[in-house]
CSV table of N, CA and C in Angstrom, one decimal:
chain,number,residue,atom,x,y,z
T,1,UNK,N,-55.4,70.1,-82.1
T,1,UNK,CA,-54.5,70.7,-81.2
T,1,UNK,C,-53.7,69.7,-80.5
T,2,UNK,N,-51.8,69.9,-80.5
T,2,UNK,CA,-51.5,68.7,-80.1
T,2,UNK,C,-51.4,68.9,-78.3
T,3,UNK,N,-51.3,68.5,-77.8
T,3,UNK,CA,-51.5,68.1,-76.2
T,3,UNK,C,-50.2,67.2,-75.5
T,4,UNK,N,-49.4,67.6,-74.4
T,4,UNK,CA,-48.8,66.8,-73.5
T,4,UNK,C,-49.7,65.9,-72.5
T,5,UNK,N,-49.5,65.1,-72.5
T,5,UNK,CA,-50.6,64.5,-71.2
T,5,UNK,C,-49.5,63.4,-70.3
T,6,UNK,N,-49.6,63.6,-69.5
T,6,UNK,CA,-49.1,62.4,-68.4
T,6,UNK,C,-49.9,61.7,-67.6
T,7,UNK,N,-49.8,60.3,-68.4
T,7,UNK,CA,-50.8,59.3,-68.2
T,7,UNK,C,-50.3,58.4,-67.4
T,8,UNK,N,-50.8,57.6,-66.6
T,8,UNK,CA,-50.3,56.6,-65.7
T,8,UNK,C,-48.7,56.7,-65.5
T,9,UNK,N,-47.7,57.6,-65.6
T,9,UNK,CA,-46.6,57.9,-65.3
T,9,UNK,C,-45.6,58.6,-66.4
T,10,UNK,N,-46.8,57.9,-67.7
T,10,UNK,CA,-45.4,58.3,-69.0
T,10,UNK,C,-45.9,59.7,-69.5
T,11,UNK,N,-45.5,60.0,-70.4
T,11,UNK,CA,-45.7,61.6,-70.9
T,11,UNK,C,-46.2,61.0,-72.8
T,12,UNK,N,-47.4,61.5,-72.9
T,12,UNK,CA,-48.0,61.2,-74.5
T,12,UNK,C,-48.2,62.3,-75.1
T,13,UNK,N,-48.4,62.6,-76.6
T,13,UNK,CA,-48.7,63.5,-77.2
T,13,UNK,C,-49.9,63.4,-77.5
T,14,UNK,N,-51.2,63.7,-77.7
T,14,UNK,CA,-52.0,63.5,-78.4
T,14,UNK,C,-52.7,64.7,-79.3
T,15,UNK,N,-53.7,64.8,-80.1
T,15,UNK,CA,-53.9,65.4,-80.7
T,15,UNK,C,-55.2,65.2,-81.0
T,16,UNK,N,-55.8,66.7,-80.0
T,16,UNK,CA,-57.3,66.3,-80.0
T,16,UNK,C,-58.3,67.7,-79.8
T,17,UNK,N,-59.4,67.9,-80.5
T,17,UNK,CA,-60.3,69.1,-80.3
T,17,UNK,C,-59.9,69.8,-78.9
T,18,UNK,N,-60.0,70.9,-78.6
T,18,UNK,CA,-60.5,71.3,-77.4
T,18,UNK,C,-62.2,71.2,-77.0
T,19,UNK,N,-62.7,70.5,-76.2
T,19,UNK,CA,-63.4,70.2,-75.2
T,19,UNK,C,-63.9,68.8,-75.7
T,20,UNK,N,-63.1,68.0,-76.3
T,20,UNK,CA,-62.8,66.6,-76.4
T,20,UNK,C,-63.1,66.2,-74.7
T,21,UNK,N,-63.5,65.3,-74.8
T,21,UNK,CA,-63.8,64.8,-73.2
T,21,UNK,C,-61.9,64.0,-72.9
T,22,UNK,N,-62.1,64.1,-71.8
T,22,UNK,CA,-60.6,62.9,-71.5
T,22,UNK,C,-60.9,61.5,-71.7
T,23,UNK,N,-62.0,61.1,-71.3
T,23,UNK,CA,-62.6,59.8,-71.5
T,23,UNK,C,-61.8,59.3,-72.8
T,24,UNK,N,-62.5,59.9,-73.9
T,24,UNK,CA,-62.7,59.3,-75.6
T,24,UNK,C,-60.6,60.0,-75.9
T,25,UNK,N,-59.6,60.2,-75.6
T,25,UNK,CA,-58.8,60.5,-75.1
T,25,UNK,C,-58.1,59.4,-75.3
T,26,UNK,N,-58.5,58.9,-73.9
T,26,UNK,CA,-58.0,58.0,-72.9
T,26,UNK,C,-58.2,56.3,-74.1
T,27,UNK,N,-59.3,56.1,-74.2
T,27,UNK,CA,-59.7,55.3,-74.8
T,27,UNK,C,-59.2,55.2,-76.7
T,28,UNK,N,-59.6,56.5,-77.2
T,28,UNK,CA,-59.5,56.1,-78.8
T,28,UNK,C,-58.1,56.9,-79.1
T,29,UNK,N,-57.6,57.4,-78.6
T,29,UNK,CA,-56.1,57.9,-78.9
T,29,UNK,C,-54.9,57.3,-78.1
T,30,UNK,N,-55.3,56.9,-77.4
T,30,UNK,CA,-53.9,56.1,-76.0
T,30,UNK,C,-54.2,54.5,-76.0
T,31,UNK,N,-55.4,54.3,-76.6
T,31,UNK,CA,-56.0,52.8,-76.3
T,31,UNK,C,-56.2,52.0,-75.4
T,32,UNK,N,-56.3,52.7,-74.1
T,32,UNK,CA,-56.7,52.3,-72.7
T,32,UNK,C,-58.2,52.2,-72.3
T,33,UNK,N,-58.7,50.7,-72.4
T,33,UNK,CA,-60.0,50.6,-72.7
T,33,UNK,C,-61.0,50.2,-71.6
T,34,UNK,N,-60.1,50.7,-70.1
T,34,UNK,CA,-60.4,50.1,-68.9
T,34,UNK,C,-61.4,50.9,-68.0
T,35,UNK,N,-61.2,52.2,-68.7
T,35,UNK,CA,-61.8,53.5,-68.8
T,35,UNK,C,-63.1,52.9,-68.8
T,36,UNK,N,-64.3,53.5,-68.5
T,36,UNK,CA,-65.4,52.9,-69.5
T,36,UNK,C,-66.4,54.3,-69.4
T,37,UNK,N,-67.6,54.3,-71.1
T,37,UNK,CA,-68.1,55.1,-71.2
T,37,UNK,C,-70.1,54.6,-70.3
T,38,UNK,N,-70.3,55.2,-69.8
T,38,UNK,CA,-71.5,55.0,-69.0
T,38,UNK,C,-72.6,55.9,-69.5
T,39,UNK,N,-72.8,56.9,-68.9
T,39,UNK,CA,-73.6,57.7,-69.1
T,39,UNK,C,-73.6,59.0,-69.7
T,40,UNK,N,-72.3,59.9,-69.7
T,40,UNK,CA,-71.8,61.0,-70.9
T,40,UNK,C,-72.1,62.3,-70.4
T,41,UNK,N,-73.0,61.8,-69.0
T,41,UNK,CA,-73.3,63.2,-68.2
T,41,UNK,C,-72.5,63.3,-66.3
T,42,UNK,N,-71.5,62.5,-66.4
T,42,UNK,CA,-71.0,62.4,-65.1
T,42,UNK,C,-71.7,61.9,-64.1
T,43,UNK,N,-73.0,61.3,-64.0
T,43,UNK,CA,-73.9,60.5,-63.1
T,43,UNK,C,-73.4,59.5,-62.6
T,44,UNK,N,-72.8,58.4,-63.4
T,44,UNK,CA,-72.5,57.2,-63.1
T,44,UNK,C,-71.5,56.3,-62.6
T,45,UNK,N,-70.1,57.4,-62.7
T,45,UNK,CA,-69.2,56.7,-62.3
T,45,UNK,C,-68.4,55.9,-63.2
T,46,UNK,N,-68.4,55.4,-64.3
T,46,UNK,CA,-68.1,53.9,-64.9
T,46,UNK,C,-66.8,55.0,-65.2
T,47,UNK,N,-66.7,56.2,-65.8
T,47,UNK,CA,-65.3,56.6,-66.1
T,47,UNK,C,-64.5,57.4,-65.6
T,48,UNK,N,-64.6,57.2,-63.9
T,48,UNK,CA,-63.7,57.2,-63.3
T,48,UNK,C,-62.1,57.0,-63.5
T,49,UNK,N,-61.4,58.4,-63.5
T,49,UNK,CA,-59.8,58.4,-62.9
T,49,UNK,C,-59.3,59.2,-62.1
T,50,UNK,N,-58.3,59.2,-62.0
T,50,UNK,CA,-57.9,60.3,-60.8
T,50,UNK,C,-56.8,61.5,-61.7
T,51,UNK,N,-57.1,62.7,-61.3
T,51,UNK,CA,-56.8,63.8,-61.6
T,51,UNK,C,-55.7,64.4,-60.6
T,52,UNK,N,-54.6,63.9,-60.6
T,52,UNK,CA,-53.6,64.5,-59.9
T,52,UNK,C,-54.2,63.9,-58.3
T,53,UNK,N,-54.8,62.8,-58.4
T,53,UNK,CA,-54.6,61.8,-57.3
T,53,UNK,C,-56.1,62.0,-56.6
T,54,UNK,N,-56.9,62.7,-57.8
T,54,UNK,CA,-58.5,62.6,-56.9
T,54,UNK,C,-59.8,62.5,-57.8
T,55,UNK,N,-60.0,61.4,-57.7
T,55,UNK,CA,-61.5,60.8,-58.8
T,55,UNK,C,-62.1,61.8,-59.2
T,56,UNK,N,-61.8,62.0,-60.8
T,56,UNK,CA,-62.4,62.9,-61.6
T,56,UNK,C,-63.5,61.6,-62.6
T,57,UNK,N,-64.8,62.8,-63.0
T,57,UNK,CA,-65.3,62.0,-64.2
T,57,UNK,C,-64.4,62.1,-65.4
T,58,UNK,N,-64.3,61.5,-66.2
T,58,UNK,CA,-62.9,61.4,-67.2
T,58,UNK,C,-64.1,62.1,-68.9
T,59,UNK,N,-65.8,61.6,-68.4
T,59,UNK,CA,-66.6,62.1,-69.4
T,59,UNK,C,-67.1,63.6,-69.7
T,60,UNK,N,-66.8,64.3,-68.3
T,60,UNK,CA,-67.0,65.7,-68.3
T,60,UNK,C,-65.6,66.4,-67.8
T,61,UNK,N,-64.3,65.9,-68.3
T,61,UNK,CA,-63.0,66.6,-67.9
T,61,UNK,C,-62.8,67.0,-69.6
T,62,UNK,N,-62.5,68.0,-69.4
T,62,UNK,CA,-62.0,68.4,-71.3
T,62,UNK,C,-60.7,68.2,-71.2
T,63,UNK,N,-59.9,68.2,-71.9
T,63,UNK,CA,-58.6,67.9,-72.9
T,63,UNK,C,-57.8,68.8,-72.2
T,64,UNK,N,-58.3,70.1,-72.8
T,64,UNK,CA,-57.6,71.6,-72.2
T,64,UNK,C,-57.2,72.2,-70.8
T,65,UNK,N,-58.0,71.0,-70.1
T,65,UNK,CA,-57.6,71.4,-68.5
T,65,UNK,C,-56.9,70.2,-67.9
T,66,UNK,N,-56.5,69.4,-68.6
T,66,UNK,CA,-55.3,68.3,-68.0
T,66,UNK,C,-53.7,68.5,-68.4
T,67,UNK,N,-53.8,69.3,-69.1
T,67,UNK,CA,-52.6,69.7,-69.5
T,67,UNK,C,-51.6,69.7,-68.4
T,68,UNK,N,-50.4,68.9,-68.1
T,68,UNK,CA,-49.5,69.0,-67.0
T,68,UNK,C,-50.1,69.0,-65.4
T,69,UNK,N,-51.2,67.5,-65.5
T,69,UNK,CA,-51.8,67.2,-64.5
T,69,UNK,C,-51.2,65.7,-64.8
T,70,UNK,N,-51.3,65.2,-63.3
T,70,UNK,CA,-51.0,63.7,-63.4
T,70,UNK,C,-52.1,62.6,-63.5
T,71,UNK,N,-52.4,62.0,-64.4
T,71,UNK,CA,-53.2,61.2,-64.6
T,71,UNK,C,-53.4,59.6,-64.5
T,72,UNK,N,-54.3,59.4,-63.7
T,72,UNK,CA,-54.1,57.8,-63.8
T,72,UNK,C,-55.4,57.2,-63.8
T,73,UNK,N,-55.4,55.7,-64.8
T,73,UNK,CA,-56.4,54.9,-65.4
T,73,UNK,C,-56.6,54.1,-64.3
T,74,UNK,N,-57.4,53.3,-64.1
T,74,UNK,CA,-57.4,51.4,-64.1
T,74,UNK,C,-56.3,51.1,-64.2
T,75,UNK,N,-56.0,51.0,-65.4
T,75,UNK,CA,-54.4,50.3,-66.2
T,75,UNK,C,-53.2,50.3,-64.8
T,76,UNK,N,-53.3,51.4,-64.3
T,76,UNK,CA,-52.0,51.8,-63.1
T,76,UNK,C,-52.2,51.5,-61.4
T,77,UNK,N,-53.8,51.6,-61.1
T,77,UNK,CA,-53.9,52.0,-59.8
T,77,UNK,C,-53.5,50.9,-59.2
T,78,UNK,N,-52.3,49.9,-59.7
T,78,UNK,CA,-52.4,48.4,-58.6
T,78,UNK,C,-51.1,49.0,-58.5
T,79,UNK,N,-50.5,49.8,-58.9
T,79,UNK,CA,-49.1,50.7,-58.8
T,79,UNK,C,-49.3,51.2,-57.3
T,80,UNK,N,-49.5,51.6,-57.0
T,80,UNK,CA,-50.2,52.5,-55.4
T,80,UNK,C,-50.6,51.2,-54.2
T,81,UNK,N,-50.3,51.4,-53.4
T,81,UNK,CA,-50.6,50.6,-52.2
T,81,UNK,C,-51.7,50.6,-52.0
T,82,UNK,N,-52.4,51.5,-51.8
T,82,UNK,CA,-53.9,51.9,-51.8
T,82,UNK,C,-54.5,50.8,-53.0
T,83,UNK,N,-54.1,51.3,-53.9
T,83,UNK,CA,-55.2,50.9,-55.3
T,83,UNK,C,-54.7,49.2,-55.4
T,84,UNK,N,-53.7,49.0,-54.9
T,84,UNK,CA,-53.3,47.5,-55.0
T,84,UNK,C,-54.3,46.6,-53.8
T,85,UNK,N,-54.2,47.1,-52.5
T,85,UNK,CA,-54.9,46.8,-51.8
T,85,UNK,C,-56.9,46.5,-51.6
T,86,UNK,N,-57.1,47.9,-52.8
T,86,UNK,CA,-58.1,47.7,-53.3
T,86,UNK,C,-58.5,46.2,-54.2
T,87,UNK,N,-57.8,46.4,-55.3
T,87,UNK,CA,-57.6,45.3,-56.0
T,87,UNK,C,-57.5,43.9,-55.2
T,88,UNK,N,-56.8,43.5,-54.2
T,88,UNK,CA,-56.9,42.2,-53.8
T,88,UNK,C,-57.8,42.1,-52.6
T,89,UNK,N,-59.0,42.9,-52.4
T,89,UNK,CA,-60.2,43.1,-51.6
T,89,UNK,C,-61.0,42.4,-53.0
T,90,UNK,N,-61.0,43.3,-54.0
T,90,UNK,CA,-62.1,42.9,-54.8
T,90,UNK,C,-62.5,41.6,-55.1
T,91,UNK,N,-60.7,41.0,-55.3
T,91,UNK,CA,-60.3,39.7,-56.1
T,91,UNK,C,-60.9,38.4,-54.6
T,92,UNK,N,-60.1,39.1,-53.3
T,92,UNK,CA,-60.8,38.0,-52.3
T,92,UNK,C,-61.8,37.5,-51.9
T,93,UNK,N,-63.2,39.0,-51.8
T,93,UNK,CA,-64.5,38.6,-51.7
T,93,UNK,C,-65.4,38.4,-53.2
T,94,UNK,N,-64.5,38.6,-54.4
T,94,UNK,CA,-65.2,38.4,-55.6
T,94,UNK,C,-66.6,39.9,-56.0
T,95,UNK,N,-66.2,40.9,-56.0
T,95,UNK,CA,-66.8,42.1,-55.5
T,95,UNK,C,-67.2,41.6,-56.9
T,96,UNK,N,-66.9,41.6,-57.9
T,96,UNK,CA,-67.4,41.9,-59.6
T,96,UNK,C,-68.2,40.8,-59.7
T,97,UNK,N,-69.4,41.7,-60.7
T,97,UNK,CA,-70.5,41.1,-61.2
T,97,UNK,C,-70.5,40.7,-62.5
T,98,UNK,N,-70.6,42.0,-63.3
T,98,UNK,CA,-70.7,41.9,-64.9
T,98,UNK,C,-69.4,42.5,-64.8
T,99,UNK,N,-68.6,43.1,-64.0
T,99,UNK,CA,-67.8,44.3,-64.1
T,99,UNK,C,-67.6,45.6,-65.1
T,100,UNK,N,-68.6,46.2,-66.0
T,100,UNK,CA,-68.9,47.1,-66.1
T,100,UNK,C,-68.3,48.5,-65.5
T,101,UNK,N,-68.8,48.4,-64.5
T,101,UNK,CA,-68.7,49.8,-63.6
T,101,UNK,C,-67.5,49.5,-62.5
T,102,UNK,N,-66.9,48.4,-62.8
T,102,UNK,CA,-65.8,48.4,-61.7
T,102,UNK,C,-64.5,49.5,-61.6
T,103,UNK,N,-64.2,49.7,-62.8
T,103,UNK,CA,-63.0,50.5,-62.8
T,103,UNK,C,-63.4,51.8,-62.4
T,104,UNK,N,-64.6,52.4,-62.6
T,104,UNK,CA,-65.1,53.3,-62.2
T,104,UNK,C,-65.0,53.5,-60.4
T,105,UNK,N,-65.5,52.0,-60.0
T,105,UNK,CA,-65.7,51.5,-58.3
T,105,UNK,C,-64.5,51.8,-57.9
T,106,UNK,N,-63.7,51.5,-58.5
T,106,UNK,CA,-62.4,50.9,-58.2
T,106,UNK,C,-61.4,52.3,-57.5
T,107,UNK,N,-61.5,53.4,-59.1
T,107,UNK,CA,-60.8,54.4,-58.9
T,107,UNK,C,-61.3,54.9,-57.8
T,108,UNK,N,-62.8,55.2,-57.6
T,108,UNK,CA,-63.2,55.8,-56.8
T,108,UNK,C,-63.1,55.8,-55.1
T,109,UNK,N,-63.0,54.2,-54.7
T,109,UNK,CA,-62.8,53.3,-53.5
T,109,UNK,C,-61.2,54.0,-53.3
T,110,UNK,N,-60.4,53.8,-53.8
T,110,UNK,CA,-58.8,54.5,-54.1
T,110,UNK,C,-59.2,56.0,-53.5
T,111,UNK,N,-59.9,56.8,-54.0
T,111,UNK,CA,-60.1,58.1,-53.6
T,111,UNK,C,-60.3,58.5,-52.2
T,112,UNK,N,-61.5,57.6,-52.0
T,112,UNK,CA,-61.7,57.1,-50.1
T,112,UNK,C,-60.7,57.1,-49.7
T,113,UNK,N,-60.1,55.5,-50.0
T,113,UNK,CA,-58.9,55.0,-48.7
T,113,UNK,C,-57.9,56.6,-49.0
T,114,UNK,N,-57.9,57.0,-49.7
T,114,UNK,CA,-57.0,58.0,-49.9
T,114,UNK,C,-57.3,59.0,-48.5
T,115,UNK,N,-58.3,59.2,-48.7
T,115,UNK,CA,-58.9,60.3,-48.0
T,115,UNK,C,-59.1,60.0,-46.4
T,116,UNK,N,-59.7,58.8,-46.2
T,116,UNK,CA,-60.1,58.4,-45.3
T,116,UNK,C,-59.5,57.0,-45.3
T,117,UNK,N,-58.8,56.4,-44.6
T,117,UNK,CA,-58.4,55.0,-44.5
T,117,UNK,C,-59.1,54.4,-43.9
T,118,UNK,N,-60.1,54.6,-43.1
T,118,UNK,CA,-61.0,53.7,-42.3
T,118,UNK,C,-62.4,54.3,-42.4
T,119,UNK,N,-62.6,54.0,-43.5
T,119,UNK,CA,-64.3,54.9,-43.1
T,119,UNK,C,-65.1,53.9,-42.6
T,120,UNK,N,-66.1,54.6,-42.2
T,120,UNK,CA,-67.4,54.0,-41.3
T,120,UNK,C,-68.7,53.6,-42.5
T,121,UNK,N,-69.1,52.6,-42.8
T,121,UNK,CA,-70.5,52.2,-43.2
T,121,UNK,C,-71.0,53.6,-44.0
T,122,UNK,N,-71.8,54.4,-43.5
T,122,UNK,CA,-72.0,55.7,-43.7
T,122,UNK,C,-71.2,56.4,-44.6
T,123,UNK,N,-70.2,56.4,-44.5
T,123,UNK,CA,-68.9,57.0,-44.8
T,123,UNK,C,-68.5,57.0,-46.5
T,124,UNK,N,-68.6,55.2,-46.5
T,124,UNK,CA,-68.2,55.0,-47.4
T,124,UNK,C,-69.5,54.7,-48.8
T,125,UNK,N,-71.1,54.4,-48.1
T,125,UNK,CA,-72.2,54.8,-48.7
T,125,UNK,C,-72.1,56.2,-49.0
T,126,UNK,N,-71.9,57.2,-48.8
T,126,UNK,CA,-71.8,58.4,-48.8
T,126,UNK,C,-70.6,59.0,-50.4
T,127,UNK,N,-69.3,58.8,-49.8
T,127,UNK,CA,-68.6,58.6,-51.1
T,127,UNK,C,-69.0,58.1,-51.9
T,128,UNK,N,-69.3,56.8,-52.3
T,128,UNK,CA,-69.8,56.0,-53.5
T,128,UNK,C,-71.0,56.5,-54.0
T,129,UNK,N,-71.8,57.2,-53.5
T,129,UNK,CA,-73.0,57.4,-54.1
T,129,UNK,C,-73.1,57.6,-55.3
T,130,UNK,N,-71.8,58.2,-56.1
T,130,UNK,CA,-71.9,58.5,-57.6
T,130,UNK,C,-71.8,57.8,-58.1
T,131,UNK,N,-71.4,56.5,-57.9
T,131,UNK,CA,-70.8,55.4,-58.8
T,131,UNK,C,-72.1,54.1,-59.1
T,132,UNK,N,-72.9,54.1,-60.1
T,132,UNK,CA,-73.7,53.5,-60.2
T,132,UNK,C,-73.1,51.9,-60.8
T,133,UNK,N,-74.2,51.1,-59.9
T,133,UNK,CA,-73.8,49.7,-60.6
T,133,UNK,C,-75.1,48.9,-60.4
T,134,UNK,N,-75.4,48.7,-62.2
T,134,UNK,CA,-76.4,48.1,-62.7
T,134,UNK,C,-76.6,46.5,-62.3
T,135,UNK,N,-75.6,45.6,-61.5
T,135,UNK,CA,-75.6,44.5,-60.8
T,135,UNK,C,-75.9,44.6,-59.5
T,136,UNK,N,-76.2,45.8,-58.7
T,136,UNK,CA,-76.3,46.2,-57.4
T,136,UNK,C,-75.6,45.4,-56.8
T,137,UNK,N,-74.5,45.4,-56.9
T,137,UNK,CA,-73.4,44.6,-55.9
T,137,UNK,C,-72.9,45.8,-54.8
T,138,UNK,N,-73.6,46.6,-54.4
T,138,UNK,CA,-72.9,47.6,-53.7
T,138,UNK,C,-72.6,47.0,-52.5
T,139,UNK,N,-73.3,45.9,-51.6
T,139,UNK,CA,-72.8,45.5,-50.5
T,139,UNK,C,-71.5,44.8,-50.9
T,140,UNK,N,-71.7,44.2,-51.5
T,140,UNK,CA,-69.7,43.4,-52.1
T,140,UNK,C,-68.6,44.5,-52.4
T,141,UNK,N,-69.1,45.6,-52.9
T,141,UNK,CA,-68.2,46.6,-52.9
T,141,UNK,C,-68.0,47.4,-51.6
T,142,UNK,N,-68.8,47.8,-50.9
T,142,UNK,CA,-68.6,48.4,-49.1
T,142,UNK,C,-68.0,47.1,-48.5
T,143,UNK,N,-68.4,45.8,-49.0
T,143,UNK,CA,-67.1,44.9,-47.9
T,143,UNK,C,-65.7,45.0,-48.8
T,144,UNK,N,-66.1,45.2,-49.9
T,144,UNK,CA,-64.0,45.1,-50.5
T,144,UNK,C,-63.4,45.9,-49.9
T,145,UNK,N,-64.2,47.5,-50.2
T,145,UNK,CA,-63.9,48.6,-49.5
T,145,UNK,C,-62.9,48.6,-47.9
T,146,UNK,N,-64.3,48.1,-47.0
T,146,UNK,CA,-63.7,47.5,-45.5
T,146,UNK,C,-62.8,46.7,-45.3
T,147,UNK,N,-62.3,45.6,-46.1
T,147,UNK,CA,-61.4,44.7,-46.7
T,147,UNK,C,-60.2,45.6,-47.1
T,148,UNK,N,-60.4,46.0,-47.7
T,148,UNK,CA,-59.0,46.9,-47.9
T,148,UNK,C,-58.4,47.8,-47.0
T,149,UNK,N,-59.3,48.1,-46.5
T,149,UNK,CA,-58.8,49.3,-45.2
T,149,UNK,C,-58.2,48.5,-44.0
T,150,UNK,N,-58.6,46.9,-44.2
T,150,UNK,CA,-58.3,46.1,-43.3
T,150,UNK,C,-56.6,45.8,-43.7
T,151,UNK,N,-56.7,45.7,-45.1
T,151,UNK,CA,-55.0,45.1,-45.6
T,151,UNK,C,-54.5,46.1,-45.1
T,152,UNK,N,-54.1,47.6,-45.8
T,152,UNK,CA,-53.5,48.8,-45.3
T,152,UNK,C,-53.4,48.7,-43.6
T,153,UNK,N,-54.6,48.3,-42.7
T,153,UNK,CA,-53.7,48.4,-41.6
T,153,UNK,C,-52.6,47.6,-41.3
T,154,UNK,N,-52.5,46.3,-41.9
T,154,UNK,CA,-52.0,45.2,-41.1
T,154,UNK,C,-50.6,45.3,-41.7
């Protein structure tokens, strides 16, 4: 079944089952490899993107329901002031471990500031909770987090 998709800004064709995950999509048809596959049951976070500007799992979104939704990877989120901001939090306090699960972190943290530009401790433990990372860097990630919300104010 062929498919329109708009991905990080451009518009693609692809050609893929219905209830094809977006993940395998994203990755083995568009070749965006920043995606990552984790767990296959939406628990973990690692494949994290945003669905018309709000952290979807990319492993349990099918094909058929993104159709003429706006989509964005890893690949794009330094495009956004938010996601850029994120990005040079991570890079200043060195948040990544194995990095794995970062793009997952990443998209996600974007979803927050989105939502909330200053969250509290609590706040932003609370959001992340889905995003598992097998380096337990979570405290480096809640300070990139705070770090970022610091750049956006200033």
């Amino acid at each position: 079944m062929a498919l329109t998709l708009k991905l990080n800004g451009e518009t693609h064709t692809v050609d893929a089952e219905p209830g094809t995950p977006l993940l395998w999509v994203i990755r083995d048809e568009l070749k965006l490899t920043g995606t990552k596959f984790g767990c296959g049951v939406a628990s973990c976070g690692a494949c994290t993107v945003h669905l018309n500007g709000e952290p979807v799992r990319s492993c349990q979104t099918y094909i058929e329901d993104v159709e003429d939704a706006e989509i964005t990877t890893i690949e794009a989120v330094g495009d956004d002031k938010i996601g850029a901001a994120i990005q040079q939090a991570w890079i200043e306090l060195d948040v990544v471990q194995c990095g794995y699960c970062q793009s997952g972190q990443v998209m996600s943290a974007v979803g927050l500031l989105s939502e909330n530009p200053k969250p509290s401790v609590e706040e932003i433990d609370e959001y992340m909770h889905g995003n598992a990372c097998r380096c337990a860097t979570y405290q480096r990630i809640r300070a990139g987090i705070q770090r970022a919300s610091e750049i956006l104010e200033a």
